[in-house]
CSV table of C-alpha atoms in Angstrom, one decimal:
chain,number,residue,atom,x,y,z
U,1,UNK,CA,-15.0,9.0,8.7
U,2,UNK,CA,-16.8,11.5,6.7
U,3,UNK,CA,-20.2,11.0,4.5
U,4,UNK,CA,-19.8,13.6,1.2
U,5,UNK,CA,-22.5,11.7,-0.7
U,6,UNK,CA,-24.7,8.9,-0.4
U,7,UNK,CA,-22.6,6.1,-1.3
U,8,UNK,CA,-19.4,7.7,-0.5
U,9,UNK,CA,-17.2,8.5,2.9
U,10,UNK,CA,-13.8,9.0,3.1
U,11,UNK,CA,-11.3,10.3,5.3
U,12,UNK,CA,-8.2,12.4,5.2
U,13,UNK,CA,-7.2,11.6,9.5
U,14,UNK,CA,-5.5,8.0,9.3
U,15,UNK,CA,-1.9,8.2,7.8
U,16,UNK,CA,-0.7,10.1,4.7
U,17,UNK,CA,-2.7,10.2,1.7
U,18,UNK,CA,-7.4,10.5,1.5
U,19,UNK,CA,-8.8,6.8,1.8
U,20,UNK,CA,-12.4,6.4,0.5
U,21,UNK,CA,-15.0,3.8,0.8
U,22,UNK,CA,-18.4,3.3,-1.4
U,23,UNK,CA,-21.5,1.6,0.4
U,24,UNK,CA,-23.5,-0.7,-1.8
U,25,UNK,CA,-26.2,-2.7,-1.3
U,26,UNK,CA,-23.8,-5.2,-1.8
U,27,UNK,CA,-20.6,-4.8,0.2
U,28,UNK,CA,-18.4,-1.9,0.1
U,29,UNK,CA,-15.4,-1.1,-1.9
U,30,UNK,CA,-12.3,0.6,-0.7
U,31,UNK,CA,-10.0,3.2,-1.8
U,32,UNK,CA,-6.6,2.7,-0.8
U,33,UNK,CA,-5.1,2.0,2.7
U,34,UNK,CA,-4.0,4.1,5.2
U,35,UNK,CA,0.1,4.2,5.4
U,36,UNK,CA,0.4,4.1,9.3
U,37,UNK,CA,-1.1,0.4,11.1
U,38,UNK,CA,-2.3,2.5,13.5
U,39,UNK,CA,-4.8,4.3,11.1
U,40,UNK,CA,-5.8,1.1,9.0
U,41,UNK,CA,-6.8,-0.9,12.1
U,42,UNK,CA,-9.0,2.3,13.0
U,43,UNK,CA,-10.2,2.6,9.3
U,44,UNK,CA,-11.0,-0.9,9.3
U,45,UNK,CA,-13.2,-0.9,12.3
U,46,UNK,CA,-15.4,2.1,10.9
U,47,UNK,CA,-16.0,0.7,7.3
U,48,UNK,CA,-17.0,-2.1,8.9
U,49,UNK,CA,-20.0,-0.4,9.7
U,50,UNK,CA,-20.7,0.0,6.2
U,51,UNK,CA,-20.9,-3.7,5.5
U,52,UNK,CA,-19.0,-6.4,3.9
U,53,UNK,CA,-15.9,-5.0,1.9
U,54,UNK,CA,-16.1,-6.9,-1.5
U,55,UNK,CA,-12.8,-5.3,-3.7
U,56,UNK,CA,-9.9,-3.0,-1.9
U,57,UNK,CA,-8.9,-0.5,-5.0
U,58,UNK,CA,-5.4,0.5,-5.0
U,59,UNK,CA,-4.3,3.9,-6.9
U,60,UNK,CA,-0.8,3.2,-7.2
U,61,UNK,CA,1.9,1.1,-5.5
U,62,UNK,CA,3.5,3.8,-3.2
U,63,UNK,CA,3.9,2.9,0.2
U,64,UNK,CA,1.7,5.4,1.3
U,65,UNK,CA,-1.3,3.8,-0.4
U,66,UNK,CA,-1.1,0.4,-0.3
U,67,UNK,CA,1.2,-0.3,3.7
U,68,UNK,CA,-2.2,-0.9,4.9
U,69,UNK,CA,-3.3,-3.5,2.5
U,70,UNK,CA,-2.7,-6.0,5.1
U,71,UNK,CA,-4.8,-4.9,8.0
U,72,UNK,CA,-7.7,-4.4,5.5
U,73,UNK,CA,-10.5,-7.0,3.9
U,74,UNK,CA,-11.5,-7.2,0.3
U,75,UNK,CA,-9.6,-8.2,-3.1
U,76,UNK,CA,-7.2,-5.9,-4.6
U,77,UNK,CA,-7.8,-4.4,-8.0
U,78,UNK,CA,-4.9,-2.2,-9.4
U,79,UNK,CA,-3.7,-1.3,-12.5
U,80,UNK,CA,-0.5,-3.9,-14.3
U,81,UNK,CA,1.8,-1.0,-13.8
U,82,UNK,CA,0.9,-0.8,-9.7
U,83,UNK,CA,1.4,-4.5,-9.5
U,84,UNK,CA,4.9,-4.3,-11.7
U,85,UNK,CA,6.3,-2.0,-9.1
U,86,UNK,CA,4.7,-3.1,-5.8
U,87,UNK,CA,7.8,-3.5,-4.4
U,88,UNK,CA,9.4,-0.6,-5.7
U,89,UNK,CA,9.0,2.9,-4.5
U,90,UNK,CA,9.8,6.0,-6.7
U,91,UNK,CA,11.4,6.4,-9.9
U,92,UNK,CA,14.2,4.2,-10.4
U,93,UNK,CA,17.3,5.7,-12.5
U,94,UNK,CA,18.7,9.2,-12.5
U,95,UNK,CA,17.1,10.8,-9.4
U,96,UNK,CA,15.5,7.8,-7.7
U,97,UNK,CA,13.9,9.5,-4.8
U,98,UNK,CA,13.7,6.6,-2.7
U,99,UNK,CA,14.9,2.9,-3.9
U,100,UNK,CA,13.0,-0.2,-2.7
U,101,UNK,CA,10.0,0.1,-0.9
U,102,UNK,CA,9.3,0.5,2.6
U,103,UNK,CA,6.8,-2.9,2.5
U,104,UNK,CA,9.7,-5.0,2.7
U,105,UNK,CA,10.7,-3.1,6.1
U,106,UNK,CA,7.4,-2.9,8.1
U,107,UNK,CA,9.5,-2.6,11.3
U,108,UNK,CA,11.6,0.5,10.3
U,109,UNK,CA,8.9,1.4,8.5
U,110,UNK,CA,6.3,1.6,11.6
U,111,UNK,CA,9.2,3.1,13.6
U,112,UNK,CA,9.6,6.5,11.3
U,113,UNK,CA,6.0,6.6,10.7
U,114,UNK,CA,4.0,5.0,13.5
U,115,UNK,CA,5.9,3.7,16.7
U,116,UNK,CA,2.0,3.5,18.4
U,117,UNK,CA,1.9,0.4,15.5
U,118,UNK,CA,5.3,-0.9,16.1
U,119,UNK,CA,3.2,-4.3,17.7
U,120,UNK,CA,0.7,-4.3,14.6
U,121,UNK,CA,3.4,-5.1,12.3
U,122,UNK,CA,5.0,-7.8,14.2
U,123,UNK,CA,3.2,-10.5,11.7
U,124,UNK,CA,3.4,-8.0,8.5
U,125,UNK,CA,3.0,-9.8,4.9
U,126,UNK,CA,2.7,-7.5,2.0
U,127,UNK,CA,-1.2,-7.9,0.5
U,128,UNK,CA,-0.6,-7.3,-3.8
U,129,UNK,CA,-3.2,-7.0,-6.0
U,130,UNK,CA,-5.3,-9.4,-7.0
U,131,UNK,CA,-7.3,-8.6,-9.9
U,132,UNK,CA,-5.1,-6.7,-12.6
U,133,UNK,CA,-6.4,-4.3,-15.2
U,134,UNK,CA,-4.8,-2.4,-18.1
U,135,UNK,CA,-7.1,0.6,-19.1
U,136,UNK,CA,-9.8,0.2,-16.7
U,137,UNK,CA,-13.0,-1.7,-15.9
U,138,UNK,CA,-16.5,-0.7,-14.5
U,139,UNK,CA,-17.6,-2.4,-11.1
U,140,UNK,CA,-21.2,-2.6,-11.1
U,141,UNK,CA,-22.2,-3.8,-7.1
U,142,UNK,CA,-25.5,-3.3,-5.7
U,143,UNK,CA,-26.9,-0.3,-6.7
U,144,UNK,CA,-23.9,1.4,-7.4
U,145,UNK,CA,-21.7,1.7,-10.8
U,146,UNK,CA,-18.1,2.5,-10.3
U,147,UNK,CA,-15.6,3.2,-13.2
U,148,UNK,CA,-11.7,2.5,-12.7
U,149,UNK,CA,-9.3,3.6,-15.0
U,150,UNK,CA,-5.7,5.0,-15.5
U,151,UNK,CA,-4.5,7.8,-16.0
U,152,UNK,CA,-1.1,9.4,-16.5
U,153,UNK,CA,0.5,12.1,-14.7
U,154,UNK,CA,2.0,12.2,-11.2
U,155,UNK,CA,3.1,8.8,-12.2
U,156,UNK,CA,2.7,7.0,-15.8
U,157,UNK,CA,-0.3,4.9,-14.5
U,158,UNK,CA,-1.9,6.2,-12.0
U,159,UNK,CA,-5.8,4.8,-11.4
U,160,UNK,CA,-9.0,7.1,-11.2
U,161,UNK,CA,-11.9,5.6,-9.6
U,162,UNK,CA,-15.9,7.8,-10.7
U,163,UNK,CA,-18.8,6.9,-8.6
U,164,UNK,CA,-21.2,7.7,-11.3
U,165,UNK,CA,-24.1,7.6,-9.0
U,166,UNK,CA,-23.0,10.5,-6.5
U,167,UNK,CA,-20.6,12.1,-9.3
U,168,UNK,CA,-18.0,11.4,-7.2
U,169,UNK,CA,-14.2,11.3,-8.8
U,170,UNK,CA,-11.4,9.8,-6.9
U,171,UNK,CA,-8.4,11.3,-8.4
U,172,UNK,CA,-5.1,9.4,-6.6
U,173,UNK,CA,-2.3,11.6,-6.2
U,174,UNK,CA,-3.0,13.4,-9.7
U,175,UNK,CA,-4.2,16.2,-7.2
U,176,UNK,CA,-2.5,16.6,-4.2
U,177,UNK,CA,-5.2,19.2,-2.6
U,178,UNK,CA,-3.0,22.3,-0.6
U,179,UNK,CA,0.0,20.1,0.3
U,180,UNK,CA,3.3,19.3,-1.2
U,181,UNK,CA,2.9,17.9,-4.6
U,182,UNK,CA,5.0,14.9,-5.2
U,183,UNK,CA,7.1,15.1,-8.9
U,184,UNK,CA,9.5,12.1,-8.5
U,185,UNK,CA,7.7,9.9,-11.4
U,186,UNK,CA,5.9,12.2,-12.9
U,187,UNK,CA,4.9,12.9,-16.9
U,188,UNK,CA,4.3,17.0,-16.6
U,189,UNK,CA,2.4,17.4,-19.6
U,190,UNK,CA,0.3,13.8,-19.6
U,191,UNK,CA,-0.7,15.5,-16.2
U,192,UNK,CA,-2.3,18.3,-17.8
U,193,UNK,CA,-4.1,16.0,-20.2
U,194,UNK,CA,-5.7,14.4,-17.0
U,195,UNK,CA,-6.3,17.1,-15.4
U,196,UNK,CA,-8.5,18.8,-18.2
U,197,UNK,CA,-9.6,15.4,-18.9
U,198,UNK,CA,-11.2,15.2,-15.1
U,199,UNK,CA,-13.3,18.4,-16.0
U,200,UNK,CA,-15.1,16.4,-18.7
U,201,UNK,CA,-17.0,14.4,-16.2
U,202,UNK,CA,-20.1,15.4,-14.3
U,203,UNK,CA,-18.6,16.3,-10.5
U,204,UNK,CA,-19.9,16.8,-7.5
U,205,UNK,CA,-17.1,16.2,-5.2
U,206,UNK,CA,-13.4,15.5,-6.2
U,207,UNK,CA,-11.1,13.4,-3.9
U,208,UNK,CA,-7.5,14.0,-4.1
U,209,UNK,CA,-4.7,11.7,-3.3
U,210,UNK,CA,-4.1,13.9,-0.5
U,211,UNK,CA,-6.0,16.6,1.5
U,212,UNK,CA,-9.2,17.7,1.7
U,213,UNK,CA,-12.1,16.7,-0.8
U,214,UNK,CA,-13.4,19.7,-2.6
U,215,UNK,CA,-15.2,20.8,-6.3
U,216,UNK,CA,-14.0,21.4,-9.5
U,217,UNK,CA,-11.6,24.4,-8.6
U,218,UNK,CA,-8.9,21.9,-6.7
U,219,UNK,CA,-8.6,20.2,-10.2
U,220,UNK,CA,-8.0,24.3,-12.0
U,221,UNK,CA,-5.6,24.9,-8.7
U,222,UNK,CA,-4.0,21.7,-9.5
U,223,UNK,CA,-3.1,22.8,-13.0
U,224,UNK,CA,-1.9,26.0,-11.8
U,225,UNK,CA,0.6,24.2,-9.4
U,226,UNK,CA,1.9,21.8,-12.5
U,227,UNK,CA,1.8,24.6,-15.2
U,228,UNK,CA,4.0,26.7,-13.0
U,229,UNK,CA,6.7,23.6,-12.1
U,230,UNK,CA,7.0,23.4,-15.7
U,231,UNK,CA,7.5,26.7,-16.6
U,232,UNK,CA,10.2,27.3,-13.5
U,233,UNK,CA,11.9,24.2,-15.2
U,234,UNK,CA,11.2,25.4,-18.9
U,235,UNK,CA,12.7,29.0,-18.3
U,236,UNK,CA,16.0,27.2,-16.1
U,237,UNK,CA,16.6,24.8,-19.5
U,238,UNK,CA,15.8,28.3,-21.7
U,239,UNK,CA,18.6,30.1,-20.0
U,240,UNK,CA,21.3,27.3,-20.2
U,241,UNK,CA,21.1,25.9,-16.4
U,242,UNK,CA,22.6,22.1,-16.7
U,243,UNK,CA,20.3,19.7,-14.9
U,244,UNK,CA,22.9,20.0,-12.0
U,245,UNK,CA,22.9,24.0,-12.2
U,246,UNK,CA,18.7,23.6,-12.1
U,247,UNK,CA,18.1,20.9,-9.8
U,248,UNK,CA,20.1,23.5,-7.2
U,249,UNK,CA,18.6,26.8,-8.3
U,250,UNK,CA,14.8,25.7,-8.9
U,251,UNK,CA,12.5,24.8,-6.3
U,252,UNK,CA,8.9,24.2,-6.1
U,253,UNK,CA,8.6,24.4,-1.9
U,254,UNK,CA,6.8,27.3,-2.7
U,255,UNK,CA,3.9,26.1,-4.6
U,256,UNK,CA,1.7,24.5,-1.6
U,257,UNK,CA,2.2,24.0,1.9
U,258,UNK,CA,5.2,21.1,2.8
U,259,UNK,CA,4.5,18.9,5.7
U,260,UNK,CA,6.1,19.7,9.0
U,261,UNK,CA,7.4,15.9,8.8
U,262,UNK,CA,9.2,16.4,5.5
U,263,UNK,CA,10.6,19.4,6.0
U,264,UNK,CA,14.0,17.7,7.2
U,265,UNK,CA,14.1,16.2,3.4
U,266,UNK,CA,13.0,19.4,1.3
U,267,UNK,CA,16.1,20.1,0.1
U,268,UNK,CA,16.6,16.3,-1.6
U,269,UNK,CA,13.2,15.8,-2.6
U,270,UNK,CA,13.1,19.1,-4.1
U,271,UNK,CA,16.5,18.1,-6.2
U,272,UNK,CA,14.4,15.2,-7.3
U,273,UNK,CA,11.3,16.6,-8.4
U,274,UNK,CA,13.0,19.5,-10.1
U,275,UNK,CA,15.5,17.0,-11.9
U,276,UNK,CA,12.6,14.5,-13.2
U,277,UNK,CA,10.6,17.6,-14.7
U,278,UNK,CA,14.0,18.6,-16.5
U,279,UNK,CA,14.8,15.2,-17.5
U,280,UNK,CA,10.5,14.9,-18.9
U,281,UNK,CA,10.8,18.3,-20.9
U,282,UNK,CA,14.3,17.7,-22.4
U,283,UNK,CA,12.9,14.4,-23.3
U,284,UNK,CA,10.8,15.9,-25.5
C-alpha cells in the first residue's frame, strides 16, 4: 500500500487493475477490488489499518474491478449502467470480446487467474452495488469531500471519483497508464471529451484504471494513444478496408506495452478492439 496524499493510498500490486482507498475521520472508502482473492484478502488486511470502510466505489462492472467485492467491507456505490451489466462482461453484439462474466465462475475463474485463491472462493457470492447513481453524487465523510461521477469513454459509463481535498482524480480504466489499453466497449471520441474534460480539474496526482499513478501528462499520453487508434481505424475505413479487411490489417499492440499474460489472446482482442472503433466511427 502506497500513501500519494494525505487522504489517499492506493496500490497497483494485488490483481489487475489500481485499487485506491481514502482515510477519513470517518471510515474509509474504497476504490474498486482487486481481481485475484488472493490480493483482496491482502488489500483488505492493510486498509484495515486505515479504519472502518464505510462505502466500496465500483468504476465499472468488469471482472477485473469488482471479483473482489466479496472479500471486501463497505456498501457499494456504482453507476445504473455498472449495476445493469454486473453480470455481463464486454460488449455484447458484433465483436463481443468476452460473453458472461467470469463472477458467475469463481472456480475457473481463480484457476486462470489465481490458483494460490482456489480455497478463497470455495463460498464465492457475487457482492452488486448497493447504492445506485446516474450522473454522480458527492460523499462528504469526515473531513473529506469526494465527488463521483460518470464519464464516457473506455466504456459508455464509466465512474470518476475527485478527492477534492488532496486534488486527487481517480480516473477508472479511462486511462490505462503504459499498459495495454482495452477498446472492446469503448466510445473513441466521448473519450477524448473526458480526457480534456479531466484537465479542467485542479490535479495533483491522477490514478488510472491501471498502472502506475502519475500527473497530468498520463492524461495528454492517454489522448495520444486514443487519437492514434482512431486515426489507424479512420485512414483503414478512408482507403476502403471492410471491417473484416481492417480488423485483420490494423492493430493497436503497438501503442503501450501488452501484458505477458495476454499475449496468448493479442491476436483476438486486437480483432475486437480494432472492429468496435470501426463500428463507433462508421456509426457516425
Amino acid at each position: 500500500m502506497e500513501q500519494i496524499s494525505p487522504h489517499v493510498y492506493i496500490s497497483s500490486d494485488h490483481g489487475a487493475c489500481t485499487v485506491g482507498a481514502v482515510r477519513t475521520s470517518e471510515g474509509v472508502v474504497l476504490v474498486d477490488a482487486p481481481n485475484r482473492a488472493t490480493g483482496a484478502v491482502r488489500w483488505r488486511a492493510e486498509v484495515k489499518s486505515l479504519g472502518e470502510v464505510r462505502y466500496l466505489i465500483n468504476t465499472e462492472h468488469h471482472v477485473d474491478h469488482v471479483f473482489g467485492n466479496h472479500f471486501l467491507p463497505g456498501t457499494i456505490i456504482a453507476n445504473r449502467y455498472t449495476k445493469e451489466n454486473f453480470y455481463q462482461e464486454g460488449f455484447h453484439g458484433k465483436g463481443s470480446a468476452a460473453g458472461p462474466s467470469r463472477l458467475l465462475d469463481p472456480l475457473g475463474y481463480a484457476k486462470e487467474e489465481d490458483p494460490e485463491g482456489i480455497g478463497l472462493v470455495a463460498d464465492y457470492r457475487p457482492r452488486e452495488p448497493e447504492i445506485v447513481f446516474r450522473g454522480g453524487l458527492t460523499i462528504w465523510l469526515g473531513d473529506v469531500e469526494i465527488e463521483v461521477f460518470e464519464t464516457a469513454g473506455h466504456m459508455p459509463a464509466n465512474t470518476v471519483v475527485y478527492v477534492r481535498e488532496d486534488r486527487v482524480l481517480f480516473t477508472g480504466d479511462n486511462i490505462f497508464n503504459r499498459v495495454m489499453t482495452w477498446f472492446h466497449e469503448c466510445l473513441p471520441r466521448e473519450w477524448l471529451k473526458t480526457l480534456d474534460r479531466f484537465k479542467q480539474f485542479e490535479i495533483a496526482v491522477v490514478v488510472p484504471g491501471h498502472g502506475k499513478p502519475g500527473g497530468m501528462e498520463i492524461i495528454d499520453e492517454m489522448r495520444q494513444v486514443v487519437e492514434d487508434a482512431i486515426g489507424r481505424v479512420q485512414s483503414a475505413i478512408g482507403s476502403g478496408m471492410s471491417r473484416e479487411e481492417a480488423t485483420q490489417r490494423v492493430t493497436f499492440e503497438d501503442l503501450q506495452p501488452v501484458p505477458d499474460r495476454l499475449l496468448h489472446r493479442l491476436p483476438g482482442l486486437q480483432r475486437v478492439f480494432v472492429g468496435r472503433v470501426y463500428d463507433q466511427l462508421q456509426a457516425e
